Coordinates of C-alpha atoms in Angstrom, one line a residue:
Chain A
E1 CA 131.5 126.9 88.8
A2 CA 128.0 128.0 89.8
D3 CA 127.6 130.7 92.4
I4 CA 125.6 128.7 95.0
Y5 CA 126.8 128.3 98.5
Q6 CA 125.9 126.1 101.4
T7 CA 126.9 126.3 105.0
P8 CA 128.0 124.5 107.0
R9 CA 129.7 121.9 104.9
Y10 CA 129.8 119.4 107.7
L11 CA 127.7 119.3 110.9
V12 CA 127.6 116.9 113.8
I13 CA 124.9 117.5 116.2
G14 CA 123.0 115.8 119.0
T15 CA 119.5 114.4 118.9
G16 CA 116.8 117.0 119.6
K17 CA 118.7 120.1 118.6
K18 CA 117.3 122.6 116.2
I19 CA 119.4 123.2 113.1
T20 CA 119.3 125.4 110.0
L21 CA 121.1 124.6 106.8
E22 CA 121.9 127.7 104.8
C23 CA 121.8 128.0 101.0
S24 CA 122.4 131.2 99.0
Q25 CA 122.8 131.9 95.3
T26 CA 124.0 135.0 93.6
M27 CA 122.6 134.3 90.2
G28 CA 119.2 135.8 90.7
H29 CA 117.5 132.5 90.1
D30 CA 113.8 132.3 91.0
K31 CA 113.6 128.6 91.4
M32 CA 115.5 126.8 94.2
Y33 CA 115.4 123.2 95.4
W34 CA 116.5 121.0 98.4
Y35 CA 117.5 117.4 97.8
Q36 CA 118.4 114.7 100.3
Q37 CA 121.1 112.2 99.3
D38 CA 122.5 109.3 101.2
P39 CA 126.2 108.9 100.3
G40 CA 126.6 107.6 96.8
M41 CA 122.9 107.1 96.3
E42 CA 120.2 108.8 94.3
L43 CA 118.8 112.3 95.0
H44 CA 115.4 112.9 96.5
L45 CA 113.6 116.2 96.2
I46 CA 112.3 117.3 99.6
H47 CA 111.4 121.0 99.0
Y48 CA 111.3 123.6 96.2
S49 CA 110.5 127.2 95.7
Y50 CA 109.5 129.2 92.6
G51 CA 110.1 132.6 94.1
V52 CA 109.8 134.7 97.2
N53 CA 107.1 133.5 99.6
S54 CA 106.6 130.3 97.5
T55 CA 107.5 126.9 99.0
E56 CA 106.3 123.4 98.3
K57 CA 107.0 120.0 99.6
G58 CA 108.8 117.6 97.2
D59 CA 108.4 114.0 96.3
L60 CA 110.1 112.6 99.5
S61 CA 108.4 113.3 102.8
S62 CA 110.6 115.3 105.1
E63 CA 110.3 116.6 108.6
S64 CA 112.2 119.7 107.6
T65 CA 110.8 123.1 106.7
V66 CA 112.0 125.8 104.4
S67 CA 111.4 129.5 103.9
R68 CA 112.0 131.9 101.0
I69 CA 112.0 135.5 102.2
R70 CA 114.6 136.7 99.8
T71 CA 115.3 135.5 96.2
E72 CA 118.9 134.6 97.0
H73 CA 118.3 132.7 100.3
F74 CA 116.6 129.4 100.8
P75 CA 117.3 128.0 104.3
L76 CA 116.2 124.5 105.5
T77 CA 115.3 124.0 109.2
L78 CA 115.0 120.9 111.3
E79 CA 113.2 121.7 114.6
S80 CA 114.4 118.6 116.4
A81 CA 117.1 116.6 114.7
R82 CA 117.1 112.8 114.9
P83 CA 119.6 110.1 113.8
S84 CA 117.3 109.3 110.8
H85 CA 118.0 112.8 109.5
T86 CA 121.7 111.9 109.0
S87 CA 122.3 112.4 105.3
Q88 CA 123.7 114.8 102.8
Y89 CA 121.6 117.8 101.9
L90 CA 122.0 119.5 98.5
C91 CA 120.7 122.9 97.4
A92 CA 120.2 123.8 93.8
S93 CA 118.8 126.6 91.7
T94 CA 117.7 127.2 88.1
G95 CA 117.3 130.4 86.1
G96 CA 115.1 129.1 83.2
S97 CA 117.8 127.3 81.1
Y98 CA 116.4 124.0 82.4
E99 CA 119.5 122.7 84.1
Q100 CA 119.9 123.0 87.9
Y101 CA 123.1 124.3 89.5
F102 CA 124.1 122.7 92.8
G103 CA 125.9 123.8 95.9
P104 CA 128.6 121.7 97.5
G105 CA 126.2 120.2 100.0
T106 CA 126.0 119.9 103.8
R107 CA 126.8 116.5 105.3
L108 CA 124.7 116.2 108.5
T109 CA 125.3 113.6 111.2
V110 CA 122.9 113.4 114.1
T111 CA 124.2 111.5 117.1
Chain B
A1 CA 105.0 109.1 84.9
Q2 CA 108.5 110.4 84.3
S3 CA 111.3 108.0 85.2
V4 CA 114.9 107.4 84.4
A5 CA 117.0 104.2 84.6
Q6 CA 120.7 103.7 84.8
P7 CA 121.1 99.9 84.4
E8 CA 124.7 99.7 85.6
D9 CA 125.7 100.4 89.2
Q10 CA 129.4 100.5 88.1
V11 CA 131.4 100.7 84.9
N12 CA 135.1 99.9 84.7
V13 CA 137.1 101.2 81.8
A14 CA 140.9 101.3 81.1
E15 CA 142.5 104.7 80.7
G16 CA 142.6 105.7 77.1
N17 CA 139.6 103.5 76.1
P18 CA 136.2 104.9 75.1
L19 CA 133.6 104.9 77.8
T20 CA 129.8 104.7 77.8
V21 CA 127.5 105.2 80.7
K22 CA 123.9 104.0 79.9
C23 CA 120.7 105.8 80.6
T24 CA 117.1 105.2 79.5
Y25 CA 114.1 107.3 80.2
S26 CA 110.3 107.3 80.2
V27 CA 108.5 110.6 79.8
S28 CA 105.2 111.9 78.5
G29 CA 105.8 114.6 75.9
N30 CA 109.2 115.9 74.8
P31 CA 112.0 115.0 77.2
Y32 CA 114.5 117.3 78.8
L33 CA 117.6 115.1 79.6
F34 CA 120.7 115.9 81.6
W35 CA 123.9 114.4 82.8
Y36 CA 125.6 115.4 86.0
V37 CA 128.8 114.2 87.6
Q38 CA 129.5 114.1 91.4
Y39 CA 132.9 113.9 92.9
P40 CA 133.4 112.7 96.5
N41 CA 132.0 115.1 99.2
R42 CA 130.8 117.5 96.5
G43 CA 127.5 118.6 95.0
L44 CA 126.5 117.7 91.5
Q45 CA 128.1 119.3 88.5
F46 CA 126.2 119.9 85.3
L47 CA 127.8 118.2 82.2
L48 CA 125.3 118.5 79.4
K49 CA 121.7 118.6 78.4
Y50 CA 119.3 117.7 75.6
I51 CA 116.3 120.0 75.1
T52 CA 115.8 120.0 71.4
G53 CA 117.7 120.0 68.1
D54 CA 120.8 117.9 67.2
N55 CA 120.7 114.4 68.8
L56 CA 124.4 114.5 69.6
V57 CA 125.1 117.0 72.4
K58 CA 128.6 117.9 73.6
G59 CA 129.4 119.0 77.1
S60 CA 132.1 119.7 79.6
Y61 CA 135.4 117.7 79.8
G62 CA 135.1 116.1 76.4
F63 CA 131.8 114.3 77.3
E64 CA 129.0 113.9 74.8
A65 CA 125.6 112.2 74.8
E66 CA 123.4 110.9 72.1
F67 CA 119.6 111.3 72.3
N68 CA 117.9 108.3 70.7
K69 CA 114.1 108.8 70.6
S70 CA 113.2 105.3 69.3
Q71 CA 115.2 103.6 72.0
T72 CA 114.4 106.2 74.6
S73 CA 118.1 106.4 75.5
F74 CA 120.5 109.1 76.4
H75 CA 123.9 107.4 76.8
L76 CA 126.9 109.4 78.0
K77 CA 130.1 108.8 76.0
K78 CA 133.7 109.9 75.9
P79 CA 136.2 108.8 73.2
S80 CA 139.2 108.4 75.6
A81 CA 138.8 108.0 79.3
L82 CA 141.0 109.7 81.9
V83 CA 141.7 108.5 85.5
S84 CA 140.2 111.9 86.6
D85 CA 136.9 110.9 85.0
S86 CA 136.4 108.5 87.9
A87 CA 133.3 109.7 89.7
L88 CA 129.5 109.1 90.2
Y89 CA 127.4 110.0 87.2
F90 CA 123.7 110.8 87.2
C91 CA 121.3 110.8 84.3
A92 CA 118.2 113.0 84.9
V93 CA 114.9 113.8 83.2
G94 CA 113.1 117.1 83.5
Y95 CA 109.4 117.3 84.0
R96 CA 106.8 119.8 84.9
D97 CA 107.7 123.1 86.4
D98 CA 111.5 122.6 86.0
K99 CA 111.7 119.7 88.4
I100 CA 114.2 116.9 87.7
I101 CA 114.1 113.2 88.4
F102 CA 117.5 111.6 88.9
G103 CA 118.6 108.1 88.2
K104 CA 120.3 106.0 90.8
G105 CA 123.7 106.9 89.5
T106 CA 126.5 104.9 87.9
R107 CA 130.0 104.8 89.5
L108 CA 132.6 105.1 86.8
H109 CA 136.1 103.7 87.6
I110 CA 138.9 104.5 85.1
L111 CA 141.8 102.1 85.6
P112 CA 145.3 103.4 85.1

């Protein structure tokens, strides 16, 4: 089991609220990723980071933002949540062995 | 452009029978190929990878996959299916800068 953590696991929040999804890994990996996945569907890369102070947008446009101030921490923020943001958000990291290790995910519902 | 295809949305197999979940890919250059499994309300769990070397790679829980360069395939196999193997399986291809493209997923149902 990979040491990558996401909190909260489930979040129900009203439209217009600001939210931050937390992701932390204890493996010392430089590269971290955020994916968006609708239930039972494919994953879409929305953000990635190759190290501290490095962040890039992924292949799927997203209204969220990320930061990477510490190697182990890669939070994702939505300034104003909307129902279209309802989805599952998965965080992953890799340490150079090519495969990515995933956290358990955060299931977000915006009402 | 890199891409990966899983032609079957769902595969049904009787417990104890061999299973195959299909995957084909398109890459420029040498492929990095992966299989992941996802159980309900969980993240993805790494099963196995092909980077280079032996075309038959073995992974977790008795799964294996065969890299076939001429057919651009990387099918996932297991000799004897268990009910607990029922889950969503993703094939993936790695490309530049350690990014990965995932297939749409195949839901595997193992029937008791």
